[in-house]
PDB file of C-alpha atoms in Angstrom:
ATOM      1  CA  ASP A   1      -5.102  94.060 106.975  1.00  0.00           C
ATOM      2  CA  ALA A   2      -7.544  96.773 105.856  1.00  0.00           C
ATOM      3  CA  ASP A   3      -5.018  99.469 106.769  1.00  0.00           C
ATOM      4  CA  VAL A   4      -2.823  98.333 103.874  1.00  0.00           C
ATOM      5  CA  THR A   5      -4.478  98.442 100.476  1.00  0.00           C
ATOM      6  CA  GLN A   6      -3.224  97.336  97.097  1.00  0.00           C
ATOM      7  CA  THR A   7      -4.471  98.216  93.633  1.00  0.00           C
ATOM      8  CA  PRO A   8      -5.267  96.548  91.395  1.00  0.00           C
ATOM      9  CA  ARG A   9      -6.202  93.263  93.042  1.00  0.00           C
ATOM     10  CA  ASN A  10      -5.938  91.379  89.779  1.00  0.00           C
ATOM     11  CA  ARG A  11      -4.242  92.294  86.529  1.00  0.00           C
ATOM     12  CA  ILE A  12      -3.645  90.494  83.262  1.00  0.00           C
ATOM     13  CA  THR A  13      -1.171  92.043  80.876  1.00  0.00           C
ATOM     14  CA  LYS A  14       0.990  91.174  77.905  1.00  0.00           C
ATOM     15  CA  THR A  15       4.710  90.703  77.555  1.00  0.00           C
ATOM     16  CA  GLY A  16       6.546  93.998  77.152  1.00  0.00           C
ATOM     17  CA  LYS A  17       3.919  96.183  78.785  1.00  0.00           C
ATOM     18  CA  ARG A  18       4.728  98.537  81.645  1.00  0.00           C
ATOM     19  CA  ILE A  19       2.791  97.798  84.794  1.00  0.00           C
ATOM     20  CA  MET A  20       2.476  99.690  88.066  1.00  0.00           C
ATOM     21  CA  LEU A  21       1.196  98.164  91.276  1.00  0.00           C
ATOM     22  CA  GLU A  22       0.233 100.565  94.018  1.00  0.00           C
ATOM     23  CA  CYS A  23       0.238 100.260  97.757  1.00  0.00           C
ATOM     24  CA  SER A  24      -1.236 102.653 100.296  1.00  0.00           C
ATOM     25  CA  GLN A  25      -1.265 102.474 104.070  1.00  0.00           C
ATOM     26  CA  THR A  26      -3.034 104.359 106.818  1.00  0.00           C
ATOM     27  CA  LYS A  27      -1.012 102.876 109.677  1.00  0.00           C
ATOM     28  CA  GLY A  28       1.449 105.747 109.781  1.00  0.00           C
ATOM     29  CA  HIS A  29       4.388 103.388 109.385  1.00  0.00           C
ATOM     30  CA  ASP A  30       7.701 104.555 108.010  1.00  0.00           C
ATOM     31  CA  ARG A  31       8.757 101.266 106.473  1.00  0.00           C
ATOM     32  CA  MET A  32       7.221  99.648 103.399  1.00  0.00           C
ATOM     33  CA  TYR A  33       8.056  96.509 101.454  1.00  0.00           C
ATOM     34  CA  TRP A  34       7.244  94.690  98.249  1.00  0.00           C
ATOM     35  CA  TYR A  35       7.299  90.885  98.036  1.00  0.00           C
ATOM     36  CA  ARG A  36       6.410  88.396  95.371  1.00  0.00           C
ATOM     37  CA  GLN A  37       5.112  84.912  95.986  1.00  0.00           C
ATOM     38  CA  ASP A  38       5.303  82.033  93.554  1.00  0.00           C
ATOM     39  CA  PRO A  39       3.545  78.730  94.210  1.00  0.00           C
ATOM     40  CA  GLY A  40       5.514  76.630  96.652  1.00  0.00           C
ATOM     41  CA  LEU A  41       8.316  79.167  97.035  1.00  0.00           C
ATOM     42  CA  GLY A  42       7.239  81.315  99.951  1.00  0.00           C
ATOM     43  CA  LEU A  43       7.701  85.085  99.729  1.00  0.00           C
ATOM     44  CA  ARG A  44      10.723  86.841  98.299  1.00  0.00           C
ATOM     45  CA  LEU A  45      11.615  90.454  98.997  1.00  0.00           C
ATOM     46  CA  ILE A  46      11.829  92.737  95.948  1.00  0.00           C
ATOM     47  CA  TYR A  47      12.404  96.216  97.418  1.00  0.00           C
ATOM     48  CA  TYR A  48      12.006  97.916 100.746  1.00  0.00           C
ATOM     49  CA  SER A  49      11.949 101.506 101.913  1.00  0.00           C
ATOM     50  CA  PHE A  50      12.690 102.764 105.408  1.00  0.00           C
ATOM     51  CA  ASP A  51      11.464 106.283 104.679  1.00  0.00           C
ATOM     52  CA  VAL A  52      10.597 108.487 101.719  1.00  0.00           C
ATOM     53  CA  LYS A  53      14.241 109.099 100.818  1.00  0.00           C
ATOM     54  CA  ASP A  54      15.455 105.567 101.417  1.00  0.00           C
ATOM     55  CA  ILE A  55      15.059 102.741  98.880  1.00  0.00           C
ATOM     56  CA  ASN A  56      16.810  99.387  99.140  1.00  0.00           C
ATOM     57  CA  LYS A  57      17.031  96.402  96.843  1.00  0.00           C
ATOM     58  CA  GLY A  58      15.828  93.103  98.161  1.00  0.00           C
ATOM     59  CA  GLU A  59      16.530  89.553  97.150  1.00  0.00           C
ATOM     60  CA  ILE A  60      15.083  89.784  93.612  1.00  0.00           C
ATOM     61  CA  SER A  61      15.047  93.391  92.377  1.00  0.00           C
ATOM     62  CA  ASP A  62      16.050  92.790  88.748  1.00  0.00           C
ATOM     63  CA  GLY A  63      13.259  93.739  86.360  1.00  0.00           C
ATOM     64  CA  TYR A  64      11.485  95.877  88.971  1.00  0.00           C
ATOM     65  CA  SER A  65      11.623  99.476  90.135  1.00  0.00           C
ATOM     66  CA  VAL A  66       9.879 101.299  92.958  1.00  0.00           C
ATOM     67  CA  SER A  67       8.785 104.772  93.914  1.00  0.00           C
ATOM     68  CA  ARG A  68       8.041 106.060  97.402  1.00  0.00           C
ATOM     69  CA  GLN A  69       5.813 108.994  96.612  1.00  0.00           C
ATOM     70  CA  ALA A  70       4.929 109.724 100.215  1.00  0.00           C
ATOM     71  CA  GLN A  71       5.116 108.059 103.589  1.00  0.00           C
ATOM     72  CA  ALA A  72       1.838 106.305 102.861  1.00  0.00           C
ATOM     73  CA  LYS A  73       2.452 105.261  99.252  1.00  0.00           C
ATOM     74  CA  PHE A  74       4.882 102.799  97.720  1.00  0.00           C
ATOM     75  CA  SER A  75       4.567 101.743  94.080  1.00  0.00           C
ATOM     76  CA  LEU A  76       6.147  98.818  92.273  1.00  0.00           C
ATOM     77  CA  SER A  77       6.749  98.997  88.533  1.00  0.00           C
ATOM     78  CA  LEU A  78       7.544  96.364  85.978  1.00  0.00           C
ATOM     79  CA  GLU A  79       9.132  98.326  83.158  1.00  0.00           C
ATOM     80  CA  SER A  80       8.709  95.581  80.586  1.00  0.00           C
ATOM     81  CA  ALA A  81       6.703  92.694  81.936  1.00  0.00           C
ATOM     82  CA  ILE A  82       7.709  89.122  81.125  1.00  0.00           C
ATOM     83  CA  PRO A  83       5.814  85.866  81.774  1.00  0.00           C
ATOM     84  CA  ASN A  84       8.051  84.724  84.642  1.00  0.00           C
ATOM     85  CA  GLN A  85       6.915  87.800  86.569  1.00  0.00           C
ATOM     86  CA  THR A  86       3.513  86.187  86.853  1.00  0.00           C
ATOM     87  CA  ALA A  87       3.027  85.937  90.602  1.00  0.00           C
ATOM     88  CA  LEU A  88       1.152  87.160  93.655  1.00  0.00           C
ATOM     89  CA  TYR A  89       2.575  90.461  94.875  1.00  0.00           C
ATOM     90  CA  PHE A  90       2.295  91.665  98.450  1.00  0.00           C
ATOM     91  CA  CYS A  91       2.954  95.033  99.979  1.00  0.00           C
ATOM     92  CA  ALA A  92       3.750  95.270 103.684  1.00  0.00           C
ATOM     93  CA  THR A  93       4.465  97.951 106.263  1.00  0.00           C
ATOM     94  CA  SER A  94       6.175  98.107 109.620  1.00  0.00           C
ATOM     95  CA  ASP A  95       6.931 100.701 112.224  1.00  0.00           C
ATOM     96  CA  THR A  96      10.389 102.116 112.785  1.00  0.00           C
ATOM     97  CA  ILE A  97      12.594  99.599 114.522  1.00  0.00           C
ATOM     98  CA  THR A  98      14.228 100.683 117.751  1.00  0.00           C
ATOM     99  CA  GLY A  99      17.374  99.102 119.150  1.00  0.00           C
ATOM    100  CA  SER A 100      17.698  95.452 118.231  1.00  0.00           C
ATOM    101  CA  SER A 101      14.033  94.593 118.473  1.00  0.00           C
ATOM    102  CA  TYR A 102      11.917  93.694 115.506  1.00  0.00           C
ATOM    103  CA  ASN A 103       8.494  95.049 114.693  1.00  0.00           C
ATOM    104  CA  GLU A 104       5.928  92.943 112.928  1.00  0.00           C
ATOM    105  CA  GLN A 105       5.016  93.550 109.334  1.00  0.00           C
ATOM    106  CA  PHE A 106       1.434  94.120 108.205  1.00  0.00           C
ATOM    107  CA  PHE A 107       0.562  92.780 104.795  1.00  0.00           C
ATOM    108  CA  GLY A 108      -1.892  93.967 102.182  1.00  0.00           C
ATOM    109  CA  PRO A 109      -4.364  91.644 100.423  1.00  0.00           C
ATOM    110  CA  GLY A 110      -2.089  91.045  97.460  1.00  0.00           C
ATOM    111  CA  THR A 111      -2.186  91.687  93.722  1.00  0.00           C
ATOM    112  CA  ARG A 112      -2.413  88.727  91.390  1.00  0.00           C
ATOM    113  CA  LEU A 113      -0.490  89.576  88.226  1.00  0.00           C
ATOM    114  CA  THR A 114      -0.550  87.464  85.084  1.00  0.00           C
ATOM    115  CA  VAL A 115       1.791  88.241  82.206  1.00  0.00           C
ATOM    116  CA  LEU A 116       0.835  86.549  78.960  1.00  0.00           C
TER     117      LEU A 116
ATOM    118  CA  LEU B   1      20.388  86.806 107.747  1.00  0.00           C
ATOM    119  CA  ALA B   2      20.173  83.396 109.343  1.00  0.00           C
ATOM    120  CA  LYS B   3      18.719  80.587 107.260  1.00  0.00           C
ATOM    121  CA  THR B   4      15.906  78.539 108.702  1.00  0.00           C
ATOM    122  CA  THR B   5      14.884  74.947 108.102  1.00  0.00           C
ATOM    123  CA  GLN B   6      11.415  73.650 108.864  1.00  0.00           C
ATOM    124  CA  PRO B   7       9.324  70.691 107.683  1.00  0.00           C
ATOM    125  CA  ILE B   8       7.603  71.128 104.345  1.00  0.00           C
ATOM    126  CA  SER B   9       4.291  69.793 105.603  1.00  0.00           C
ATOM    127  CA  MET B  10       2.497  68.380 108.635  1.00  0.00           C
ATOM    128  CA  ASP B  11      -0.853  66.729 109.174  1.00  0.00           C
ATOM    129  CA  SER B  12      -2.948  66.857 112.304  1.00  0.00           C
ATOM    130  CA  TYR B  13      -6.486  66.298 113.540  1.00  0.00           C
ATOM    131  CA  GLU B  14      -8.855  68.701 115.177  1.00  0.00           C
ATOM    132  CA  GLY B  15      -8.306  69.102 118.896  1.00  0.00           C
ATOM    133  CA  GLN B  16      -4.680  67.972 118.837  1.00  0.00           C
ATOM    134  CA  GLU B  17      -1.683  70.037 119.835  1.00  0.00           C
ATOM    135  CA  VAL B  18       0.656  70.772 116.938  1.00  0.00           C
ATOM    136  CA  ASN B  19       4.342  71.506 117.338  1.00  0.00           C
ATOM    137  CA  ILE B  20       6.346  72.850 114.405  1.00  0.00           C
ATOM    138  CA  THR B  21      10.093  72.963 114.900  1.00  0.00           C
ATOM    139  CA  CYS B  22      12.420  75.288 113.076  1.00  0.00           C
ATOM    140  CA  SER B  23      16.213  75.096 113.075  1.00  0.00           C
ATOM    141  CA  HIS B  24      18.363  78.200 112.757  1.00  0.00           C
ATOM    142  CA  ASN B  25      21.939  77.255 113.536  1.00  0.00           C
ATOM    143  CA  ASN B  26      23.434  80.574 112.452  1.00  0.00           C
ATOM    144  CA  ILE B  27      21.227  82.840 114.496  1.00  0.00           C
ATOM    145  CA  ALA B  28      22.953  86.070 115.502  1.00  0.00           C
ATOM    146  CA  THR B  29      22.983  87.611 118.952  1.00  0.00           C
ATOM    147  CA  ASN B  30      20.551  90.387 117.999  1.00  0.00           C
ATOM    148  CA  ASP B  31      18.169  88.183 116.042  1.00  0.00           C
ATOM    149  CA  TYR B  32      14.606  87.586 117.122  1.00  0.00           C
ATOM    150  CA  ILE B  33      12.581  84.522 116.104  1.00  0.00           C
ATOM    151  CA  THR B  34       9.247  85.272 114.509  1.00  0.00           C
ATOM    152  CA  TRP B  35       6.443  83.126 113.167  1.00  0.00           C
ATOM    153  CA  TYR B  36       3.877  84.106 110.551  1.00  0.00           C
ATOM    154  CA  GLN B  37       0.718  82.348 109.360  1.00  0.00           C
ATOM    155  CA  GLN B  38      -0.577  82.545 105.812  1.00  0.00           C
ATOM    156  CA  PHE B  39      -3.918  81.422 104.434  1.00  0.00           C
ATOM    157  CA  PRO B  40      -4.327  80.856 100.670  1.00  0.00           C
ATOM    158  CA  SER B  41      -4.432  84.086  98.645  1.00  0.00           C
ATOM    159  CA  GLN B  42      -3.890  86.234 101.729  1.00  0.00           C
ATOM    160  CA  GLY B  43      -0.872  88.049 103.066  1.00  0.00           C
ATOM    161  CA  PRO B  44       1.052  86.533 105.973  1.00  0.00           C
ATOM    162  CA  ARG B  45      -0.073  87.415 109.475  1.00  0.00           C
ATOM    163  CA  PHE B  46       2.200  87.775 112.491  1.00  0.00           C
ATOM    164  CA  ILE B  47       1.624  85.093 115.117  1.00  0.00           C
ATOM    165  CA  ILE B  48       4.336  85.324 117.726  1.00  0.00           C
ATOM    166  CA  GLN B  49       7.874  86.490 118.350  1.00  0.00           C
ATOM    167  CA  GLY B  50      10.492  85.649 120.919  1.00  0.00           C
ATOM    168  CA  TYR B  51      14.138  85.999 121.824  1.00  0.00           C
ATOM    169  CA  LYS B  52      14.683  83.230 124.345  1.00  0.00           C
ATOM    170  CA  THR B  53      12.856  80.817 126.694  1.00  0.00           C
ATOM    171  CA  LYS B  54       9.093  80.749 126.270  1.00  0.00           C
ATOM    172  CA  VAL B  55       6.588  83.205 124.918  1.00  0.00           C
ATOM    173  CA  THR B  56       2.827  82.677 124.997  1.00  0.00           C
ATOM    174  CA  ASN B  57      -0.043  84.667 123.576  1.00  0.00           C
ATOM    175  CA  GLU B  58      -3.697  83.968 122.886  1.00  0.00           C
ATOM    176  CA  VAL B  59      -2.883  82.084 119.702  1.00  0.00           C
ATOM    177  CA  ALA B  60       0.295  80.094 120.268  1.00  0.00           C
ATOM    178  CA  SER B  61       3.373  79.415 122.348  1.00  0.00           C
ATOM    179  CA  LEU B  62       6.960  79.685 121.243  1.00  0.00           C
ATOM    180  CA  PHE B  63       9.663  77.626 122.896  1.00  0.00           C
ATOM    181  CA  ILE B  64      13.293  78.619 122.432  1.00  0.00           C
ATOM    182  CA  PRO B  65      16.108  76.582 124.035  1.00  0.00           C
ATOM    183  CA  ALA B  66      19.090  78.233 125.651  1.00  0.00           C
ATOM    184  CA  ASP B  67      21.344  77.887 122.603  1.00  0.00           C
ATOM    185  CA  ARG B  68      18.639  79.493 120.391  1.00  0.00           C
ATOM    186  CA  LYS B  69      19.591  77.254 117.458  1.00  0.00           C
ATOM    187  CA  SER B  70      16.041  76.033 117.122  1.00  0.00           C
ATOM    188  CA  SER B  71      12.535  77.021 118.104  1.00  0.00           C
ATOM    189  CA  THR B  72       9.176  75.308 118.344  1.00  0.00           C
ATOM    190  CA  LEU B  73       5.820  76.856 117.567  1.00  0.00           C
ATOM    191  CA  SER B  74       3.060  75.177 119.542  1.00  0.00           C
ATOM    192  CA  LEU B  75      -0.573  75.470 118.512  1.00  0.00           C
ATOM    193  CA  PRO B  76      -2.910  74.122 121.201  1.00  0.00           C
ATOM    194  CA  ARG B  77      -6.030  72.211 120.187  1.00  0.00           C
ATOM    195  CA  VAL B  78      -5.998  73.023 116.492  1.00  0.00           C
ATOM    196  CA  SER B  79      -9.151  73.418 114.450  1.00  0.00           C
ATOM    197  CA  LEU B  80      -9.833  73.210 110.720  1.00  0.00           C
ATOM    198  CA  SER B  81      -9.311  76.960 110.476  1.00  0.00           C
ATOM    199  CA  ASP B  82      -5.676  76.530 111.524  1.00  0.00           C
ATOM    200  CA  THR B  83      -4.939  74.915 108.173  1.00  0.00           C
ATOM    201  CA  ALA B  84      -2.368  77.274 106.708  1.00  0.00           C
ATOM    202  CA  VAL B  85       1.300  77.735 105.915  1.00  0.00           C
ATOM    203  CA  TYR B  86       3.488  78.682 108.872  1.00  0.00           C
ATOM    204  CA  TYR B  87       6.750  80.536 108.352  1.00  0.00           C
ATOM    205  CA  CYS B  88       9.662  80.694 110.756  1.00  0.00           C
ATOM    206  CA  LEU B  89      11.859  83.766 110.361  1.00  0.00           C
ATOM    207  CA  VAL B  90      15.024  84.788 112.113  1.00  0.00           C
ATOM    208  CA  GLY B  91      16.617  88.189 112.205  1.00  0.00           C
ATOM    209  CA  GLY B  92      14.837  91.095 110.618  1.00  0.00           C
ATOM    210  CA  SER B  93      16.466  93.605 112.904  1.00  0.00           C
ATOM    211  CA  GLN B  94      16.769  95.801 109.840  1.00  0.00           C
ATOM    212  CA  GLY B  95      13.222  95.013 108.773  1.00  0.00           C
ATOM    213  CA  ASN B  96      14.076  92.987 105.692  1.00  0.00           C
ATOM    214  CA  LEU B  97      12.575  89.578 106.259  1.00  0.00           C
ATOM    215  CA  ILE B  98      13.545  86.392 104.495  1.00  0.00           C
ATOM    216  CA  PHE B  99      10.643  83.992 104.170  1.00  0.00           C
ATOM    217  CA  GLY B 100      11.425  80.368 103.432  1.00  0.00           C
ATOM    218  CA  LYS B 101       8.954  77.896 101.992  1.00  0.00           C
ATOM    219  CA  GLY B 102       7.212  77.445 105.315  1.00  0.00           C
ATOM    220  CA  THR B 103       5.382  74.458 106.751  1.00  0.00           C
ATOM    221  CA  LYS B 104       2.027  73.593 105.274  1.00  0.00           C
ATOM    222  CA  LEU B 105      -0.189  72.424 108.123  1.00  0.00           C
ATOM    223  CA  SER B 106      -3.282  70.427 107.216  1.00  0.00           C
ATOM    224  CA  VAL B 107      -5.841  69.898 109.963  1.00  0.00           C
ATOM    225  CA  LYS B 108      -8.317  67.118 109.353  1.00  0.00           C
ATOM    226  CA  PRO B 109     -11.682  66.526 111.035  1.00  0.00           C
TER     227      PRO B 109
END
């Protein structure tokens, strides 16, 4: 979805380096998410944020940190990259959920990260 | 969050109807059932969502029996461009989705 952008699209780095992946959205959504995808494993949630002051750990947060700089920006950092963090990373957004209904998530194009 | 089980892969031919069934025995009262589609190297895309009975949109239909312990995504008259991975998700009322491995659908000419 062009309303959700990720930079960089591809990145190769070395073990031990600090890496930041950035996500921006123009959809005006409050909620933002970071997922990683490994071949054959589907997507796994790393962190999610329901607003600027709210950060929550997902299924696999170890080794990652996030920053919600503004409503439209959500960054994912790898403090000291390791090879098993090589994966495809997706950012997503969704609108504020009301009641018990669920709002769809809109995904960015992904960032392919390789850690050597 | 309720766990889902769906077939790892399915094959079909162009023009056929494809039905992908997902089981979710532990679905909670407030949970919705949602299906996403993902093409290689792209982010998942929302297809359809339902709570009970049948939901239809321009892309697919979703059938949910009364006990809501399973659901079936129906893709009418598939084409080669429907080749993708399809994910069944349950819950997400708090916005944190759990994606399984999905069903890899291969459509052949």
